[in-house]
XYZ file of C-alpha atoms in Angstrom:
554
model
C 94.917 235.513 -149.219
C 98.118 235.454 -151.284
C 97.802 233.316 -154.440
C 100.567 230.743 -154.851
C 102.592 231.122 -158.048
C 104.098 228.029 -159.629
C 107.541 228.264 -161.199
C 108.132 227.313 -164.846
C 111.628 226.661 -166.267
C 112.016 226.456 -170.047
C 115.145 224.998 -171.697
C 116.097 225.458 -175.366
C 119.434 226.128 -177.049
C 117.928 228.665 -179.503
C 117.742 232.235 -178.170
C 114.758 233.298 -180.326
C 112.736 230.268 -179.250
C 113.410 231.086 -175.593
C 112.263 234.704 -176.136
C 109.160 233.632 -178.068
C 108.030 231.310 -175.234
C 108.799 234.057 -172.701
C 106.342 236.391 -174.467
C 103.769 233.978 -175.886
C 101.367 234.243 -172.909
C 100.984 236.539 -169.842
C 102.377 233.977 -167.393
C 101.475 235.917 -164.250
C 97.765 235.860 -165.171
C 97.895 232.062 -164.967
C 99.531 232.229 -161.506
C 102.833 231.179 -163.073
C 106.325 232.605 -162.631
C 108.416 232.248 -165.789
C 112.017 231.755 -164.662
C 114.969 232.914 -166.751
C 115.162 230.261 -169.511
C 118.085 227.806 -169.666
C 120.277 227.289 -172.733
C 120.925 223.570 -172.266
C 120.217 220.537 -170.094
C 123.399 220.904 -168.055
C 122.319 224.402 -166.987
C 118.902 223.041 -165.977
C 120.489 220.411 -163.724
C 122.731 223.049 -162.181
C 119.881 225.456 -161.421
C 117.044 223.091 -160.552
C 117.960 222.359 -156.912
C 118.257 226.059 -156.082
C 115.330 227.545 -158.032
C 112.969 224.563 -157.454
C 110.704 224.835 -160.520
C 107.301 223.145 -160.450
C 107.107 222.690 -164.228
C 109.962 222.000 -166.669
C 109.518 222.515 -170.425
C 112.409 221.317 -172.552
C 113.588 220.943 -176.120
C 114.934 217.537 -177.232
C 118.001 218.418 -179.292
C 120.334 220.369 -176.957
C 124.112 220.250 -176.379
C 125.844 218.614 -173.359
C 122.714 216.916 -171.977
C 119.904 216.330 -174.478
C 116.198 216.589 -173.658
C 115.487 212.864 -173.241
C 118.444 212.373 -170.879
C 117.426 215.520 -168.984
C 113.883 214.164 -168.547
C 115.223 210.844 -167.238
C 117.503 212.584 -164.725
C 114.707 214.853 -163.528
C 112.315 211.907 -163.200
C 114.862 210.029 -161.058
C 116.047 212.921 -158.893
C 113.092 215.356 -158.831
C 109.967 213.263 -159.278
C 107.634 216.085 -158.145
C 108.505 218.264 -161.155
C 105.967 218.097 -164.011
C 107.706 217.908 -167.404
C 106.712 218.235 -171.055
C 108.447 218.792 -174.378
C 108.428 221.475 -177.066
C 110.517 220.240 -179.981
C 111.062 220.623 -183.686
C 111.254 216.812 -184.063
C 108.047 214.834 -184.589
C 109.778 211.482 -184.943
C 107.861 208.731 -183.089
C 110.972 207.476 -181.283
C 111.577 210.914 -179.724
C 107.950 211.155 -178.659
C 108.018 207.637 -177.151
C 111.301 208.243 -175.333
C 110.075 211.519 -173.855
C 106.917 209.927 -172.496
C 108.876 207.014 -171.081
C 111.090 209.574 -169.361
C 108.073 211.095 -167.565
C 106.857 213.812 -169.919
C 103.105 214.514 -169.814
C 102.942 216.117 -173.285
C 104.894 216.568 -176.536
C 104.322 219.774 -178.533
C 105.809 220.276 -181.987
C 107.316 223.627 -183.004
C 106.106 226.159 -183.873
C 103.924 225.841 -180.783
C 100.644 227.769 -180.635
C 99.337 229.718 -177.671
C 96.294 227.422 -177.225
C 98.410 224.251 -177.247
C 100.799 225.713 -174.681
C 97.953 226.863 -172.404
C 96.332 223.415 -172.606
C 99.626 221.704 -171.706
C 100.167 224.079 -168.775
C 96.581 223.544 -167.581
C 97.150 219.789 -167.573
C 100.361 220.268 -165.577
C 98.601 222.499 -163.016
C 95.765 219.983 -162.765
C 98.252 217.233 -161.890
C 99.916 219.507 -159.303
C 96.497 220.276 -157.817
C 95.559 216.595 -157.598
C 98.863 215.803 -155.897
C 98.414 218.591 -153.375
C 94.845 217.511 -152.630
C 96.069 213.953 -152.055
C 98.858 215.162 -149.767
C 96.437 217.354 -147.813
C 94.014 214.439 -147.441
C 96.815 212.160 -146.257
C 97.934 214.856 -143.813
C 94.353 215.194 -142.514
C 94.113 211.432 -142.040
C 97.464 211.360 -140.260
C 96.419 214.249 -138.011
C 93.095 212.541 -137.273
C 94.903 209.329 -136.279
C 97.358 211.272 -134.117
C 94.511 213.115 -132.391
C 92.597 209.862 -131.822
C 95.699 208.165 -130.428
C 96.376 211.194 -128.236
C 92.828 211.158 -126.863
C 92.988 207.420 -126.052
C 96.183 207.980 -124.078
C 94.661 210.993 -122.307
C 91.586 208.998 -121.342
C 93.579 206.078 -119.951
C 95.925 208.191 -117.865
C 93.152 210.554 -116.732
C 91.455 207.560 -115.109
C 94.622 206.986 -113.069
C 94.074 210.381 -111.439
C 90.825 209.118 -109.928
C 91.312 207.081 -106.755
C 88.186 205.011 -107.539
C 89.167 203.906 -111.036
C 92.970 203.818 -110.744
C 93.309 200.206 -109.482
C 91.258 198.905 -112.415
C 93.044 200.827 -115.145
C 96.656 200.777 -113.984
C 97.610 197.526 -115.697
C 96.129 198.471 -119.063
C 97.343 202.063 -119.110
C 101.040 201.570 -118.434
C 103.518 200.145 -120.920
C 106.887 198.787 -119.859
C 108.748 201.854 -121.112
C 106.545 204.063 -118.934
C 107.414 202.435 -115.626
C 108.833 205.336 -113.638
C 110.508 204.903 -110.269
C 110.829 207.990 -108.090
C 108.750 209.966 -110.590
C 107.170 213.312 -109.820
C 103.974 214.676 -111.335
C 103.960 218.166 -112.828
C 100.520 219.771 -113.108
C 100.101 222.587 -115.633
C 96.767 224.369 -115.218
C 95.725 226.998 -117.772
C 93.113 228.909 -115.781
C 91.233 230.255 -118.798
C 91.477 228.165 -121.945
C 89.338 230.440 -124.138
C 92.243 232.002 -126.051
C 93.460 228.531 -126.998
C 89.914 227.459 -127.868
C 89.651 230.253 -130.448
C 93.135 229.467 -131.745
C 92.186 225.856 -132.520
C 88.644 226.593 -133.751
C 86.901 224.705 -130.898
C 88.580 221.420 -131.882
C 89.355 219.950 -128.469
C 91.408 216.998 -129.731
C 93.546 219.245 -131.944
C 94.045 221.696 -129.064
C 95.044 218.902 -126.682
C 97.385 217.269 -129.207
C 98.999 220.594 -130.153
C 99.586 221.793 -126.585
C 101.079 218.431 -125.590
C 103.381 218.609 -128.612
C 104.346 222.154 -127.613
C 105.040 221.069 -124.026
C 107.255 218.224 -125.237
C 109.243 220.596 -127.457
C 109.604 223.129 -124.638
C 110.675 220.476 -122.125
C 113.319 219.086 -124.448
C 113.772 216.038 -122.205
C 113.622 212.348 -123.112
C 111.335 209.938 -121.269
C 108.362 212.153 -120.440
C 104.749 211.070 -120.131
C 102.572 214.044 -121.107
C 98.792 213.838 -121.081
C 95.709 216.044 -120.916
C 93.063 215.516 -118.230
C 90.038 214.608 -120.388
C 87.537 215.739 -117.769
C 89.344 219.029 -117.076
C 90.671 220.127 -120.433
C 92.647 223.022 -118.962
C 94.903 220.635 -117.009
C 97.998 219.064 -118.588
C 100.252 216.696 -116.670
C 103.849 215.560 -117.042
C 105.117 212.449 -115.239
C 108.878 212.057 -115.324
C 111.977 211.023 -113.434
C 113.646 214.425 -113.280
C 115.810 216.233 -110.792
C 114.331 219.295 -109.091
C 116.543 221.669 -111.052
C 115.404 220.037 -114.324
C 111.738 220.455 -113.369
C 112.342 224.090 -112.467
C 114.046 224.784 -115.822
C 111.129 223.176 -117.675
C 108.566 225.162 -115.638
C 110.336 228.465 -116.310
C 110.493 227.706 -120.047
C 106.790 226.761 -120.156
C 105.696 229.917 -118.341
C 107.869 232.075 -120.610
C 106.547 230.394 -123.765
C 102.880 230.525 -122.736
C 103.192 234.210 -121.815
C 103.781 234.933 -125.522
C 100.454 233.406 -126.574
C 98.038 234.034 -123.691
C 97.414 236.619 -120.975
C 95.586 234.176 -118.714
C 97.345 232.878 -115.585
C 99.049 229.495 -115.627
C 99.874 227.485 -112.505
C 102.608 224.841 -112.596
C 103.005 222.547 -109.591
C 105.614 219.876 -108.984
C 104.565 217.074 -106.639
C 106.894 215.466 -104.157
C 108.863 212.560 -105.619
C 106.959 209.294 -105.676
C 108.198 205.706 -105.566
C 106.266 204.551 -108.650
C 103.481 205.395 -111.079
C 101.085 203.470 -108.820
C 100.942 206.645 -106.706
C 99.963 208.896 -109.623
C 96.536 209.665 -108.155
C 98.083 210.623 -104.794
C 100.528 212.934 -106.555
C 97.654 214.567 -108.443
C 95.692 215.172 -105.217
C 98.834 216.707 -103.716
C 99.248 219.035 -106.699
C 95.610 220.147 -106.533
C 95.871 220.715 -102.771
C 98.948 222.861 -103.324
C 97.142 224.882 -106.010
C 94.427 225.744 -103.491
C 97.100 227.622 -101.499
C 98.318 229.766 -104.372
C 97.572 233.472 -104.202
C 94.440 234.494 -106.083
C 95.117 236.734 -109.046
C 96.361 237.046 -112.572
C 100.006 236.098 -112.249
C 101.440 232.782 -113.427
C 103.357 230.803 -110.796
C 105.500 227.713 -110.290
C 104.965 225.919 -106.961
C 106.524 222.909 -105.264
C 104.085 220.768 -103.307
C 105.048 219.591 -99.859
C 107.567 222.358 -99.240
C 107.057 223.797 -95.739
C 108.685 227.103 -96.699
C 106.670 227.461 -99.875
C 106.161 231.195 -100.418
C 102.617 230.566 -101.564
C 101.522 228.698 -98.463
C 100.009 230.283 -95.402
C 97.279 229.977 -92.846
C 93.728 229.795 -94.198
C 91.355 232.255 -92.547
C 87.588 232.641 -92.683
C 87.103 235.868 -94.648
C 83.429 236.308 -93.681
C 83.008 236.857 -89.933
C 79.949 235.829 -87.943
C 79.075 239.504 -87.453
C 79.140 239.995 -91.237
C 76.928 236.925 -91.706
C 74.330 238.619 -89.483
C 74.618 241.789 -91.588
C 74.052 239.680 -94.704
C 70.881 238.312 -93.115
C 69.711 241.866 -92.340
C 70.263 242.929 -95.964
C 68.275 239.969 -97.204
C 65.370 240.710 -94.853
C 65.360 244.336 -96.010
C 65.685 243.296 -99.666
C 68.711 245.618 -99.741
C 70.707 244.698 -102.853
C 73.097 247.715 -102.803
C 73.835 247.073 -99.137
C 74.489 243.394 -99.822
C 76.933 244.233 -102.610
C 78.741 246.787 -100.475
C 79.015 244.322 -97.614
C 80.491 241.461 -99.657
C 82.626 243.400 -102.118
C 83.890 246.228 -99.892
C 83.619 245.213 -96.236
C 84.407 241.511 -96.648
C 86.753 242.561 -99.452
C 85.962 240.128 -102.281
C 86.595 242.949 -104.764
C 90.131 243.273 -103.304
C 90.870 239.553 -102.944
C 93.768 239.659 -105.405
C 95.266 242.843 -103.987
C 94.980 241.520 -100.427
C 96.503 238.193 -101.521
C 93.725 235.835 -100.555
C 94.471 232.242 -101.375
C 92.494 230.520 -104.108
C 90.928 228.315 -101.406
C 89.843 231.337 -99.332
C 88.158 232.872 -102.369
C 86.330 229.645 -103.206
C 85.238 229.015 -99.616
C 84.019 232.596 -99.150
C 81.962 232.552 -102.344
C 80.541 229.116 -101.583
C 79.613 230.102 -98.030
C 77.898 233.274 -99.236
C 75.936 231.624 -102.063
C 75.003 228.620 -99.922
C 73.581 231.014 -97.347
C 71.497 232.739 -100.036
C 70.207 229.361 -101.179
C 69.333 228.332 -97.633
C 67.604 231.657 -96.905
C 65.450 231.549 -100.036
C 64.911 227.784 -100.221
C 61.347 227.956 -98.854
C 60.426 230.799 -101.219
C 61.615 229.114 -104.435
C 60.244 226.207 -106.414
C 62.334 223.147 -107.376
C 63.243 224.561 -110.789
C 64.521 227.806 -109.312
C 66.601 225.887 -106.780
C 68.194 223.871 -109.574
C 69.017 227.144 -111.326
C 70.483 228.441 -108.064
C 72.728 225.377 -107.770
C 73.900 225.942 -111.346
C 74.761 229.523 -110.429
C 76.843 228.293 -107.491
C 78.842 226.063 -109.830
C 79.268 228.985 -112.239
C 80.692 231.065 -109.393
C 83.095 228.255 -108.547
C 84.158 228.083 -112.205
C 84.612 231.862 -112.296
C 86.917 231.655 -109.268
C 89.035 229.082 -111.104
C 89.834 231.655 -113.811
C 91.687 233.791 -111.231
C 89.925 236.900 -112.545
C 88.762 239.115 -109.659
C 86.557 241.368 -111.806
C 84.817 238.489 -113.574
C 84.232 236.677 -110.285
C 82.579 239.731 -108.740
C 80.342 240.093 -111.816
C 79.160 236.511 -111.468
C 78.485 236.892 -107.742
C 76.580 240.139 -108.410
C 74.466 238.250 -110.955
C 73.702 235.653 -108.292
C 72.574 238.364 -105.875
C 70.314 239.783 -108.598
C 68.864 236.324 -109.176
C 67.999 235.742 -105.540
C 66.764 239.186 -104.577
C 64.888 239.679 -107.856
C 65.312 243.435 -107.522
C 62.511 245.758 -108.587
C 62.510 246.220 -112.329
C 61.915 249.720 -113.707
C 59.995 250.408 -116.873
C 61.990 249.884 -119.989
C 62.244 252.552 -122.691
C 61.961 251.491 -126.329
C 65.647 252.261 -126.983
C 66.789 250.216 -123.983
C 64.428 247.403 -124.944
C 65.811 247.344 -128.498
C 69.335 247.262 -127.104
C 68.472 244.313 -124.857
C 66.838 242.466 -127.758
C 70.019 242.981 -129.796
C 72.022 241.679 -126.839
C 69.791 238.591 -126.665
C 70.358 237.961 -130.382
C 74.110 238.422 -129.911
C 74.214 235.950 -127.000
C 72.232 233.404 -129.036
C 74.851 233.697 -131.795
C 77.965 233.698 -129.572
C 76.867 231.609 -126.578
C 79.879 229.262 -126.815
C 82.300 232.151 -126.255
C 83.493 233.458 -122.893
C 80.803 236.143 -122.486
C 80.722 238.398 -119.431
C 78.077 240.758 -118.065
C 80.371 243.802 -118.075
C 81.561 243.240 -121.654
C 77.992 242.850 -122.954
C 76.767 245.864 -120.995
C 79.600 247.984 -122.398
C 79.013 246.703 -125.926
C 75.324 247.677 -125.763
C 75.909 250.910 -123.795
C 74.000 250.004 -120.621
C 75.134 250.030 -116.976
C 75.881 246.428 -115.977
C 73.455 245.920 -113.074
C 70.679 247.635 -115.069
C 71.547 245.498 -118.092
C 71.255 242.402 -115.907
C 67.768 243.350 -114.703
C 66.559 244.290 -118.185
C 67.933 241.115 -119.690
C 66.061 239.053 -117.123
C 62.888 241.059 -117.696
C 62.976 240.518 -121.469
C 63.998 236.867 -121.434
C 62.592 235.733 -118.106
C 66.011 234.361 -117.269
C 69.305 235.323 -115.683
C 72.058 236.043 -118.267
C 74.335 233.211 -117.141
C 71.473 230.707 -117.038
C 70.339 231.885 -120.471
C 73.817 231.226 -121.875
C 73.960 227.912 -120.055
C 70.609 226.774 -121.448
C 71.619 227.729 -124.994
C 74.774 225.667 -124.580
C 72.789 222.662 -123.403
C 70.383 222.968 -126.328
C 73.260 223.003 -128.807
C 74.920 220.081 -127.010
C 71.712 218.055 -127.475
C 71.719 218.938 -131.190
C 75.329 217.746 -131.521
C 74.466 214.507 -129.729
C 71.827 213.733 -132.338
C 73.631 215.018 -135.439
C 77.297 214.055 -134.930
C 79.446 211.141 -133.845
C 81.746 213.347 -131.790
C 82.486 212.122 -128.271
C 80.882 213.877 -125.314
C 84.095 215.573 -124.202
C 84.425 217.150 -127.673
C 80.788 218.270 -127.591
C 81.302 219.886 -124.181
C 84.305 221.715 -125.601
C 82.425 222.850 -128.730
C 79.636 224.474 -126.709
C 82.019 226.366 -124.431
C 83.123 224.080 -121.563
C 86.780 223.164 -121.033
C 85.863 221.066 -117.984
C 83.805 217.963 -118.800
C 83.036 217.312 -115.125
C 81.438 220.751 -114.848
C 79.563 220.276 -118.153
C 78.271 216.922 -116.883
C 76.933 218.511 -113.670
C 75.219 221.371 -115.494
C 73.750 219.093 -118.166
C 72.377 216.662 -115.567
C 70.719 219.508 -113.635
C 69.148 221.086 -116.703
C 68.221 217.981 -118.704
C 67.508 215.545 -115.878
C 69.989 212.964 -117.221
C 73.716 212.701 -117.653
C 75.047 213.497 -121.162
C 75.775 209.797 -121.740
C 72.279 208.713 -120.668
C 70.720 211.421 -122.840
C 72.739 210.428 -125.918
C 71.901 206.747 -125.412
C 68.212 207.659 -125.211
C 68.499 209.616 -128.486
C 70.164 206.652 -130.208
C 67.590 204.188 -128.889
C 64.758 206.403 -130.111
C 66.433 206.829 -133.504
C 66.939 203.077 -133.781
C 63.305 202.424 -132.844
C 62.024 204.911 -135.432
C 64.294 203.444 -138.123
C 62.999 199.980 -137.232
C 59.402 201.160 -137.553
C 60.127 202.732 -140.928
C 61.682 199.497 -142.158
C 58.652 197.524 -140.959
C 56.301 199.938 -142.733
C 58.231 199.569 -145.994
C 58.136 195.774 -145.677
C 54.357 195.865 -145.139
C 53.905 198.008 -148.258
C 55.947 195.614 -150.345
């Protein structure tokens, strides 16, 4: 990291004094830049605004503008500059006047190296204290802005829910936010992981920063911009804008986001509404429109309710009844390769982007397939395994949301492995060591967006073989292993921090609180809120018992 150098300007009307101070210490070793000295106070005032010194050292007796007057002017006009005096006069009145004019020290000529270093150290200490104070104030301001941003997000997110909207409408809207004929613009970032890394897993900072970026990009006046607190990858803009204005904003957002992320972004404009009371209806319309977008990696801008929308089309059932019977045959024969070939090649899930399936068709096909597996094996699995199977179904649904064909197929293949529990070959020592290293890596990086193929490549093992070996060594499917690690860390955060549950979900790798809530409830038997309340009650009870014990001793 580059070390900041602070600028020092010295003023004295004697040439030899200026040269002596220039050479008296190695300025650069003290992280100081010694500017070309000035010959008088007038020159200092002329140069100071351009060269911006951090420290000013001045003589008292100089022509045009003397040292005391110079110090007064600097104190009035450039209060951040640290000043002190080196002078041949030791008269008390000069010393007093210099201190009254803001000087932090008064050195008498001939000045020694130690005295100069001590004076400079004091000046740097003051600069450091000021910077620390400014940084602390900036942190506090940022914390308040993030808190305010989250409160607004929470209030408006409730308006998107049909059940809670009537109860929160009056408290959430201020008079200046009463839109008439407003439309709702949904901006969905399908994979938020790049942003998560960028903002160091600080959900509130990420939300605040992206909203600020959206406002700057939009460049319009009365916009309501908020982040869906339960689906962190959704940002919404409510505004009274003409269609051409919305389109300009959408194009600018897509262009800007393409410079910072490779993940797809979907922007949808709802039909115009009569008032903000219909915000939840507009949101449902936007989500419905998103279901009809083509599956794949490209970013798109869609207009809901448009009959001739290029993204709309008839929804077809991608798995035929004949193929469902073939799936059943594969399951009876315990034929994992045949099952993969059937779903990925014959049904075409591995070509869903190329063949332009809609997002809804992909989701429905995956859900139908996994639900059938669950139904087929339901009598052969215990309750715990069925809960794991349900978690896998939700993981597949989440994978589809990322619009990544390869990742989706990996997740579905993992699900097949889970259900069929394919025969596991003997493991060589080298493979076993590789799997153990992979387990250690996953334990360290569980909050990241890990994939089977990336891990298999990293540890030089074929992906389906890696999956089987991982399960053999850990007794658990890779995705469930990651999921369980995330839940364990979430529980730790609940007990050790005061962060809200949405932040905790974000910190352990979930950008969708609703999904985190479902997974947590399945694995821990309680909702995150119920679990945290139980922790706090237990902590309070233990603290009460400790207090009682101390009272008994006394």
